[in-house]
Amino acid sequence: MEPNVARIMSSEELEIARLKAKANKLIDVNQQLVREKAQLQETIQRLQRVSNAEIESGASEEDKFTFIYITRILVFLAELQKSALWLDYKNNTANTKEYYRVDKRDFENILAAYTDDKVTARNFIRYMVCLGIMKSNDKEIFSVIVNGKSKRVYMIRKTAVDLPGVEKI
């Protein structure tokens, strides 16, 4: 309000104007909450339809676990690619062309975010080995020398990490 108008209006009129502005603000907030509630209801209904479709699909528990593992593996690979914790190769070896090396501690820190009661770290790694994503030597962690120090590393296949579209997951 302009200062001249405020002087002309009585305190009663100022109170009425203030209450009207407050009521309009409350009406706007209420309308926004109604819209958000409708969106949430739609989301709940959509999720219930998806849940019912899963039940009707007849997928076995093993198929559901396999799906969970594969989706988590893809997201895990995207996270590895994003973090780029690869150890450099000083010498060209056969593994240089095919595998990235990731320090054991860094790998397990990222892995912890993708494991829980359903998906154990041991099984997660076993799935990646079976899919050819990781190199395994009888379930042993590889030991390499980096800058004169011995390190324990996991070997991740470059073609698995550099898949087109992995970063978009």
mmCIF file with all atom_site columns, C-alpha atoms in Angstrom:
data_model
loop_
_atom_site.group_PDB
_atom_site.id
_atom_site.type_symbol
_atom_site.label_atom_id
_atom_site.label_alt_id
_atom_site.label_comp_id
_atom_site.label_asym_id
_atom_site.label_entity_id
_atom_site.label_seq_id
_atom_site.pdbx_PDB_ins_code
_atom_site.Cartn_x
_atom_site.Cartn_y
_atom_site.Cartn_z
_atom_site.occupancy
_atom_site.B_iso_or_equiv
_atom_site.pdbx_formal_charge
_atom_site.auth_seq_id
_atom_site.auth_comp_id
_atom_site.auth_asym_id
_atom_site.auth_atom_id
_atom_site.pdbx_PDB_model_num
ATOM 1   C CA . MET A 1 1   ? 0.000   0.000   0.000   1.00 0.00 ? 1   MET A CA 1
ATOM 2   C CA . GLU A 1 2   ? 1.088   3.511   -0.685  1.00 0.00 ? 2   GLU A CA 1
ATOM 3   C CA . PRO A 1 3   ? 1.839   5.732   2.327   1.00 0.00 ? 3   PRO A CA 1
ATOM 4   C CA . ASN A 1 4   ? -0.898  8.230   1.403   1.00 0.00 ? 4   ASN A CA 1
ATOM 5   C CA . VAL A 1 5   ? -3.539  5.523   1.213   1.00 0.00 ? 5   VAL A CA 1
ATOM 6   C CA . ALA A 1 6   ? -2.445  4.112   4.564   1.00 0.00 ? 6   ALA A CA 1
ATOM 7   C CA . ARG A 1 7   ? -2.906  7.510   6.228   1.00 0.00 ? 7   ARG A CA 1
ATOM 8   C CA . ILE A 1 8   ? -6.402  7.874   4.814   1.00 0.00 ? 8   ILE A CA 1
ATOM 9   C CA . MET A 1 9   ? -7.524  4.367   5.820   1.00 0.00 ? 9   MET A CA 1
ATOM 10  C CA . SER A 1 10  ? -8.543  3.858   9.390   1.00 0.00 ? 10  SER A CA 1
ATOM 11  C CA . SER A 1 11  ? -7.002  1.188   11.550  1.00 0.00 ? 11  SER A CA 1
ATOM 12  C CA . GLU A 1 12  ? -10.176 -0.869  11.123  1.00 0.00 ? 12  GLU A CA 1
ATOM 13  C CA . GLU A 1 13  ? -9.855  -0.791  7.335   1.00 0.00 ? 13  GLU A CA 1
ATOM 14  C CA . LEU A 1 14  ? -6.163  -1.701  7.600   1.00 0.00 ? 14  LEU A CA 1
ATOM 15  C CA . GLU A 1 15  ? -7.065  -4.715  9.725   1.00 0.00 ? 15  GLU A CA 1
ATOM 16  C CA . ILE A 1 16  ? -9.690  -5.791  7.169   1.00 0.00 ? 16  ILE A CA 1
ATOM 17  C CA . ALA A 1 17  ? -7.165  -5.478  4.311   1.00 0.00 ? 17  ALA A CA 1
ATOM 18  C CA . ARG A 1 18  ? -4.576  -7.457  6.280   1.00 0.00 ? 18  ARG A CA 1
ATOM 19  C CA . LEU A 1 19  ? -7.095  -10.216 7.053   1.00 0.00 ? 19  LEU A CA 1
ATOM 20  C CA . LYS A 1 20  ? -8.187  -10.371 3.393   1.00 0.00 ? 20  LYS A CA 1
ATOM 21  C CA . ALA A 1 21  ? -4.574  -10.777 2.271   1.00 0.00 ? 21  ALA A CA 1
ATOM 22  C CA . LYS A 1 22  ? -4.052  -13.470 4.890   1.00 0.00 ? 22  LYS A CA 1
ATOM 23  C CA . ALA A 1 23  ? -7.261  -15.278 3.833   1.00 0.00 ? 23  ALA A CA 1
ATOM 24  C CA . ASN A 1 24  ? -6.222  -15.150 0.160   1.00 0.00 ? 24  ASN A CA 1
ATOM 25  C CA . LYS A 1 25  ? -2.822  -16.599 1.052   1.00 0.00 ? 25  LYS A CA 1
ATOM 26  C CA . LEU A 1 26  ? -4.498  -19.429 3.005   1.00 0.00 ? 26  LEU A CA 1
ATOM 27  C CA . ILE A 1 27  ? -6.823  -20.136 0.067   1.00 0.00 ? 27  ILE A CA 1
ATOM 28  C CA . ASP A 1 28  ? -3.804  -20.367 -2.270  1.00 0.00 ? 28  ASP A CA 1
ATOM 29  C CA . VAL A 1 29  ? -2.010  -22.737 0.100   1.00 0.00 ? 29  VAL A CA 1
ATOM 30  C CA . ASN A 1 30  ? -5.171  -24.847 0.431   1.00 0.00 ? 30  ASN A CA 1
ATOM 31  C CA . GLN A 1 31  ? -5.539  -25.090 -3.359  1.00 0.00 ? 31  GLN A CA 1
ATOM 32  C CA . GLN A 1 32  ? -1.903  -26.140 -3.675  1.00 0.00 ? 32  GLN A CA 1
ATOM 33  C CA . LEU A 1 33  ? -2.396  -28.825 -1.016  1.00 0.00 ? 33  LEU A CA 1
ATOM 34  C CA . VAL A 1 34  ? -5.500  -30.113 -2.820  1.00 0.00 ? 34  VAL A CA 1
ATOM 35  C CA . ARG A 1 35  ? -3.487  -30.401 -6.062  1.00 0.00 ? 35  ARG A CA 1
ATOM 36  C CA . GLU A 1 36  ? -0.646  -32.211 -4.290  1.00 0.00 ? 36  GLU A CA 1
ATOM 37  C CA . LYS A 1 37  ? -3.126  -34.569 -2.612  1.00 0.00 ? 37  LYS A CA 1
ATOM 38  C CA . ALA A 1 38  ? -4.656  -35.406 -5.995  1.00 0.00 ? 38  ALA A CA 1
ATOM 39  C CA . GLN A 1 39  ? -1.177  -36.115 -7.413  1.00 0.00 ? 39  GLN A CA 1
ATOM 40  C CA . LEU A 1 40  ? -0.383  -38.364 -4.469  1.00 0.00 ? 40  LEU A CA 1
ATOM 41  C CA . GLN A 1 41  ? -3.663  -40.242 -4.926  1.00 0.00 ? 41  GLN A CA 1
ATOM 42  C CA . GLU A 1 42  ? -2.816  -40.795 -8.605  1.00 0.00 ? 42  GLU A CA 1
ATOM 43  C CA . THR A 1 43  ? 0.656   -42.034 -7.657  1.00 0.00 ? 43  THR A CA 1
ATOM 44  C CA . ILE A 1 44  ? -0.775  -44.413 -5.050  1.00 0.00 ? 44  ILE A CA 1
ATOM 45  C CA . GLN A 1 45  ? -3.273  -45.791 -7.553  1.00 0.00 ? 45  GLN A CA 1
ATOM 46  C CA . ARG A 1 46  ? -0.544  -46.232 -10.175 1.00 0.00 ? 46  ARG A CA 1
ATOM 47  C CA . LEU A 1 47  ? 1.699   -48.048 -7.686  1.00 0.00 ? 47  LEU A CA 1
ATOM 48  C CA . GLN A 1 48  ? -1.183  -50.296 -6.641  1.00 0.00 ? 48  GLN A CA 1
ATOM 49  C CA . ARG A 1 49  ? -1.815  -51.176 -10.288 1.00 0.00 ? 49  ARG A CA 1
ATOM 50  C CA . VAL A 1 50  ? 1.878   -51.996 -10.734 1.00 0.00 ? 50  VAL A CA 1
ATOM 51  C CA . SER A 1 51  ? 1.845   -54.070 -7.551  1.00 0.00 ? 51  SER A CA 1
ATOM 52  C CA . ASN A 1 52  ? -1.245  -55.961 -8.691  1.00 0.00 ? 52  ASN A CA 1
ATOM 53  C CA . ALA A 1 53  ? 0.325   -56.512 -12.107 1.00 0.00 ? 53  ALA A CA 1
ATOM 54  C CA . GLU A 1 54  ? 3.393   -58.045 -10.435 1.00 0.00 ? 54  GLU A CA 1
ATOM 55  C CA . ILE A 1 55  ? 1.186   -60.404 -8.455  1.00 0.00 ? 55  ILE A CA 1
ATOM 56  C CA . GLU A 1 56  ? -0.756  -61.364 -11.568 1.00 0.00 ? 56  GLU A CA 1
ATOM 57  C CA . SER A 1 57  ? 2.388   -61.792 -13.665 1.00 0.00 ? 57  SER A CA 1
ATOM 58  C CA . GLY A 1 58  ? 3.217   -64.949 -11.779 1.00 0.00 ? 58  GLY A CA 1
ATOM 59  C CA . ALA A 1 59  ? 6.933   -64.139 -11.567 1.00 0.00 ? 59  ALA A CA 1
ATOM 60  C CA . SER A 1 60  ? 8.726   -66.490 -9.218  1.00 0.00 ? 60  SER A CA 1
ATOM 61  C CA . GLU A 1 61  ? 10.682  -65.286 -6.205  1.00 0.00 ? 61  GLU A CA 1
ATOM 62  C CA . GLU A 1 62  ? 13.893  -66.273 -7.950  1.00 0.00 ? 62  GLU A CA 1
ATOM 63  C CA . ASP A 1 63  ? 12.985  -64.100 -10.959 1.00 0.00 ? 63  ASP A CA 1
ATOM 64  C CA . LYS A 1 64  ? 12.210  -61.170 -8.662  1.00 0.00 ? 64  LYS A CA 1
ATOM 65  C CA . PHE A 1 65  ? 15.561  -61.548 -6.885  1.00 0.00 ? 65  PHE A CA 1
ATOM 66  C CA . THR A 1 66  ? 17.373  -61.806 -10.210 1.00 0.00 ? 66  THR A CA 1
ATOM 67  C CA . PHE A 1 67  ? 15.662  -58.612 -11.369 1.00 0.00 ? 67  PHE A CA 1
ATOM 68  C CA . ILE A 1 68  ? 16.637  -56.857 -8.121  1.00 0.00 ? 68  ILE A CA 1
ATOM 69  C CA . TYR A 1 69  ? 20.271  -57.966 -8.482  1.00 0.00 ? 69  TYR A CA 1
ATOM 70  C CA . ILE A 1 70  ? 20.546  -56.946 -12.121 1.00 0.00 ? 70  ILE A CA 1
ATOM 71  C CA . THR A 1 71  ? 19.002  -53.505 -11.569 1.00 0.00 ? 71  THR A CA 1
ATOM 72  C CA . ARG A 1 72  ? 21.276  -52.876 -8.597  1.00 0.00 ? 72  ARG A CA 1
ATOM 73  C CA . ILE A 1 73  ? 24.305  -54.051 -10.558 1.00 0.00 ? 73  ILE A CA 1
ATOM 74  C CA . LEU A 1 74  ? 23.512  -51.598 -13.366 1.00 0.00 ? 74  LEU A CA 1
ATOM 75  C CA . VAL A 1 75  ? 23.084  -48.722 -10.910 1.00 0.00 ? 75  VAL A CA 1
ATOM 76  C CA . PHE A 1 76  ? 26.263  -49.809 -9.102  1.00 0.00 ? 76  PHE A CA 1
ATOM 77  C CA . LEU A 1 77  ? 28.208  -49.757 -12.387 1.00 0.00 ? 77  LEU A CA 1
ATOM 78  C CA . ALA A 1 78  ? 26.878  -46.277 -13.138 1.00 0.00 ? 78  ALA A CA 1
ATOM 79  C CA . GLU A 1 79  ? 28.040  -45.146 -9.688  1.00 0.00 ? 79  GLU A CA 1
ATOM 80  C CA . LEU A 1 80  ? 31.488  -46.672 -10.262 1.00 0.00 ? 80  LEU A CA 1
ATOM 81  C CA . GLN A 1 81  ? 31.739  -44.918 -13.608 1.00 0.00 ? 81  GLN A CA 1
ATOM 82  C CA . LYS A 1 82  ? 30.648  -41.616 -12.080 1.00 0.00 ? 82  LYS A CA 1
ATOM 83  C CA . SER A 1 83  ? 33.141  -41.836 -9.197  1.00 0.00 ? 83  SER A CA 1
ATOM 84  C CA . ALA A 1 84  ? 36.039  -42.914 -11.498 1.00 0.00 ? 84  ALA A CA 1
ATOM 85  C CA . LEU A 1 85  ? 38.139  -44.488 -8.747  1.00 0.00 ? 85  LEU A CA 1
ATOM 86  C CA . TRP A 1 86  ? 40.254  -46.455 -11.214 1.00 0.00 ? 86  TRP A CA 1
ATOM 87  C CA . LEU A 1 87  ? 43.854  -47.176 -10.334 1.00 0.00 ? 87  LEU A CA 1
ATOM 88  C CA . ASP A 1 88  ? 46.341  -46.456 -13.111 1.00 0.00 ? 88  ASP A CA 1
ATOM 89  C CA . TYR A 1 89  ? 48.414  -49.197 -14.714 1.00 0.00 ? 89  TYR A CA 1
ATOM 90  C CA . LYS A 1 90  ? 52.115  -48.457 -14.733 1.00 0.00 ? 90  LYS A CA 1
ATOM 91  C CA . ASN A 1 91  ? 53.006  -51.380 -16.992 1.00 0.00 ? 91  ASN A CA 1
ATOM 92  C CA . ASN A 1 92  ? 51.021  -52.627 -19.936 1.00 0.00 ? 92  ASN A CA 1
ATOM 93  C CA . THR A 1 93  ? 49.730  -56.069 -19.092 1.00 0.00 ? 93  THR A CA 1
ATOM 94  C CA . ALA A 1 94  ? 47.008  -58.261 -20.541 1.00 0.00 ? 94  ALA A CA 1
ATOM 95  C CA . ASN A 1 95  ? 44.643  -56.840 -17.931 1.00 0.00 ? 95  ASN A CA 1
ATOM 96  C CA . THR A 1 96  ? 45.343  -53.236 -18.973 1.00 0.00 ? 96  THR A CA 1
ATOM 97  C CA . LYS A 1 97  ? 43.180  -53.528 -22.064 1.00 0.00 ? 97  LYS A CA 1
ATOM 98  C CA . GLU A 1 98  ? 40.274  -55.390 -20.493 1.00 0.00 ? 98  GLU A CA 1
ATOM 99  C CA . TYR A 1 99  ? 39.926  -54.379 -16.839 1.00 0.00 ? 99  TYR A CA 1
ATOM 100 C CA . TYR A 1 100 ? 39.749  -51.366 -14.568 1.00 0.00 ? 100 TYR A CA 1
ATOM 101 C CA . ARG A 1 101 ? 41.293  -51.791 -11.136 1.00 0.00 ? 101 ARG A CA 1
ATOM 102 C CA . VAL A 1 102 ? 39.416  -50.453 -8.113  1.00 0.00 ? 102 VAL A CA 1
ATOM 103 C CA . ASP A 1 103 ? 40.914  -50.313 -4.629  1.00 0.00 ? 103 ASP A CA 1
ATOM 104 C CA . LYS A 1 104 ? 39.233  -52.794 -2.273  1.00 0.00 ? 104 LYS A CA 1
ATOM 105 C CA . ARG A 1 105 ? 38.236  -50.114 0.259   1.00 0.00 ? 105 ARG A CA 1
ATOM 106 C CA . ASP A 1 106 ? 36.725  -47.788 -2.373  1.00 0.00 ? 106 ASP A CA 1
ATOM 107 C CA . PHE A 1 107 ? 34.864  -50.660 -4.028  1.00 0.00 ? 107 PHE A CA 1
ATOM 108 C CA . GLU A 1 108 ? 33.406  -51.901 -0.743  1.00 0.00 ? 108 GLU A CA 1
ATOM 109 C CA . ASN A 1 109 ? 32.366  -48.380 0.315   1.00 0.00 ? 109 ASN A CA 1
ATOM 110 C CA . ILE A 1 110 ? 30.278  -48.007 -2.846  1.00 0.00 ? 110 ILE A CA 1
ATOM 111 C CA . LEU A 1 111 ? 29.054  -51.597 -2.604  1.00 0.00 ? 111 LEU A CA 1
ATOM 112 C CA . ALA A 1 112 ? 27.697  -50.997 0.916   1.00 0.00 ? 112 ALA A CA 1
ATOM 113 C CA . ALA A 1 113 ? 25.043  -48.661 -0.492  1.00 0.00 ? 113 ALA A CA 1
ATOM 114 C CA . TYR A 1 114 ? 23.661  -51.417 -2.735  1.00 0.00 ? 114 TYR A CA 1
ATOM 115 C CA . THR A 1 115 ? 23.492  -54.283 -0.252  1.00 0.00 ? 115 THR A CA 1
ATOM 116 C CA . ASP A 1 116 ? 20.896  -55.086 2.391   1.00 0.00 ? 116 ASP A CA 1
ATOM 117 C CA . ASP A 1 117 ? 19.058  -58.104 3.830   1.00 0.00 ? 117 ASP A CA 1
ATOM 118 C CA . LYS A 1 118 ? 17.893  -59.256 0.395   1.00 0.00 ? 118 LYS A CA 1
ATOM 119 C CA . VAL A 1 119 ? 21.093  -58.494 -1.510  1.00 0.00 ? 119 VAL A CA 1
ATOM 120 C CA . THR A 1 120 ? 24.252  -59.538 0.321   1.00 0.00 ? 120 THR A CA 1
ATOM 121 C CA . ALA A 1 121 ? 27.673  -58.275 -0.716  1.00 0.00 ? 121 ALA A CA 1
ATOM 122 C CA . ARG A 1 122 ? 28.925  -61.822 -1.287  1.00 0.00 ? 122 ARG A CA 1
ATOM 123 C CA . ASN A 1 123 ? 26.030  -62.700 -3.603  1.00 0.00 ? 123 ASN A CA 1
ATOM 124 C CA . PHE A 1 124 ? 26.236  -59.311 -5.325  1.00 0.00 ? 124 PHE A CA 1
ATOM 125 C CA . ILE A 1 125 ? 29.879  -59.942 -6.204  1.00 0.00 ? 125 ILE A CA 1
ATOM 126 C CA . ARG A 1 126 ? 29.091  -63.546 -7.195  1.00 0.00 ? 126 ARG A CA 1
ATOM 127 C CA . TYR A 1 127 ? 26.406  -62.300 -9.622  1.00 0.00 ? 127 TYR A CA 1
ATOM 128 C CA . MET A 1 128 ? 28.865  -59.826 -11.148 1.00 0.00 ? 128 MET A CA 1
ATOM 129 C CA . VAL A 1 129 ? 31.462  -62.582 -11.571 1.00 0.00 ? 129 VAL A CA 1
ATOM 130 C CA . CYS A 1 130 ? 28.884  -64.900 -13.166 1.00 0.00 ? 130 CYS A CA 1
ATOM 131 C CA . LEU A 1 131 ? 27.811  -62.135 -15.550 1.00 0.00 ? 131 LEU A CA 1
ATOM 132 C CA . GLY A 1 132 ? 31.448  -61.556 -16.519 1.00 0.00 ? 132 GLY A CA 1
ATOM 133 C CA . ILE A 1 133 ? 31.556  -58.051 -15.076 1.00 0.00 ? 133 ILE A CA 1
ATOM 134 C CA . MET A 1 134 ? 34.310  -58.841 -12.578 1.00 0.00 ? 134 MET A CA 1
ATOM 135 C CA . LYS A 1 135 ? 37.418  -60.952 -12.866 1.00 0.00 ? 135 LYS A CA 1
ATOM 136 C CA . SER A 1 136 ? 37.633  -63.708 -10.294 1.00 0.00 ? 136 SER A CA 1
ATOM 137 C CA . ASN A 1 137 ? 40.421  -66.056 -9.375  1.00 0.00 ? 137 ASN A CA 1
ATOM 138 C CA . ASP A 1 138 ? 38.684  -68.633 -7.191  1.00 0.00 ? 138 ASP A CA 1
ATOM 139 C CA . LYS A 1 139 ? 36.929  -65.890 -5.187  1.00 0.00 ? 139 LYS A CA 1
ATOM 140 C CA . GLU A 1 140 ? 40.215  -64.228 -4.241  1.00 0.00 ? 140 GLU A CA 1
ATOM 141 C CA . ILE A 1 141 ? 40.830  -60.500 -4.265  1.00 0.00 ? 141 ILE A CA 1
ATOM 142 C CA . PHE A 1 142 ? 43.748  -59.560 -6.519  1.00 0.00 ? 142 PHE A CA 1
ATOM 143 C CA . SER A 1 143 ? 46.906  -58.037 -5.119  1.00 0.00 ? 143 SER A CA 1
ATOM 144 C CA . VAL A 1 144 ? 48.819  -55.519 -7.213  1.00 0.00 ? 144 VAL A CA 1
ATOM 145 C CA . ILE A 1 145 ? 51.651  -53.087 -6.671  1.00 0.00 ? 145 ILE A CA 1
ATOM 146 C CA . VAL A 1 146 ? 50.744  -49.435 -7.197  1.00 0.00 ? 146 VAL A CA 1
ATOM 147 C CA . ASN A 1 147 ? 53.466  -46.811 -6.720  1.00 0.00 ? 147 ASN A CA 1
ATOM 148 C CA . GLY A 1 148 ? 55.614  -49.338 -4.878  1.00 0.00 ? 148 GLY A CA 1
ATOM 149 C CA . LYS A 1 149 ? 52.856  -50.315 -2.433  1.00 0.00 ? 149 LYS A CA 1
ATOM 150 C CA . SER A 1 150 ? 50.887  -53.532 -2.420  1.00 0.00 ? 150 SER A CA 1
ATOM 151 C CA . LYS A 1 151 ? 47.136  -52.996 -2.768  1.00 0.00 ? 151 LYS A CA 1
ATOM 152 C CA . ARG A 1 152 ? 44.131  -55.283 -2.821  1.00 0.00 ? 152 ARG A CA 1
ATOM 153 C CA . VAL A 1 153 ? 41.953  -54.559 -5.857  1.00 0.00 ? 153 VAL A CA 1
ATOM 154 C CA . TYR A 1 154 ? 38.832  -55.698 -7.631  1.00 0.00 ? 154 TYR A CA 1
ATOM 155 C CA . MET A 1 155 ? 39.066  -56.057 -11.398 1.00 0.00 ? 155 MET A CA 1
ATOM 156 C CA . ILE A 1 156 ? 36.062  -54.641 -13.283 1.00 0.00 ? 156 ILE A CA 1
ATOM 157 C CA . ARG A 1 157 ? 35.659  -55.350 -16.999 1.00 0.00 ? 157 ARG A CA 1
ATOM 158 C CA . LYS A 1 158 ? 35.936  -52.114 -19.006 1.00 0.00 ? 158 LYS A CA 1
ATOM 159 C CA . THR A 1 159 ? 33.246  -53.132 -21.483 1.00 0.00 ? 159 THR A CA 1
ATOM 160 C CA . ALA A 1 160 ? 30.741  -53.570 -18.622 1.00 0.00 ? 160 ALA A CA 1
ATOM 161 C CA . VAL A 1 161 ? 31.366  -50.105 -17.210 1.00 0.00 ? 161 VAL A CA 1
ATOM 162 C CA . ASP A 1 162 ? 31.640  -48.344 -20.556 1.00 0.00 ? 162 ASP A CA 1
ATOM 163 C CA . LEU A 1 163 ? 28.322  -49.681 -21.853 1.00 0.00 ? 163 LEU A CA 1
ATOM 164 C CA . PRO A 1 164 ? 26.354  -46.973 -23.644 1.00 0.00 ? 164 PRO A CA 1
ATOM 165 C CA . GLY A 1 165 ? 23.480  -45.873 -21.449 1.00 0.00 ? 165 GLY A CA 1
ATOM 166 C CA . VAL A 1 166 ? 24.911  -47.072 -18.114 1.00 0.00 ? 166 VAL A CA 1
ATOM 167 C CA . GLU A 1 167 ? 25.470  -43.472 -16.996 1.00 0.00 ? 167 GLU A CA 1
ATOM 168 C CA . LYS A 1 168 ? 21.783  -42.673 -17.659 1.00 0.00 ? 168 LYS A CA 1
ATOM 169 C CA . ILE A 1 169 ? 20.473  -45.234 -15.169 1.00 0.00 ? 169 ILE A CA 1
#
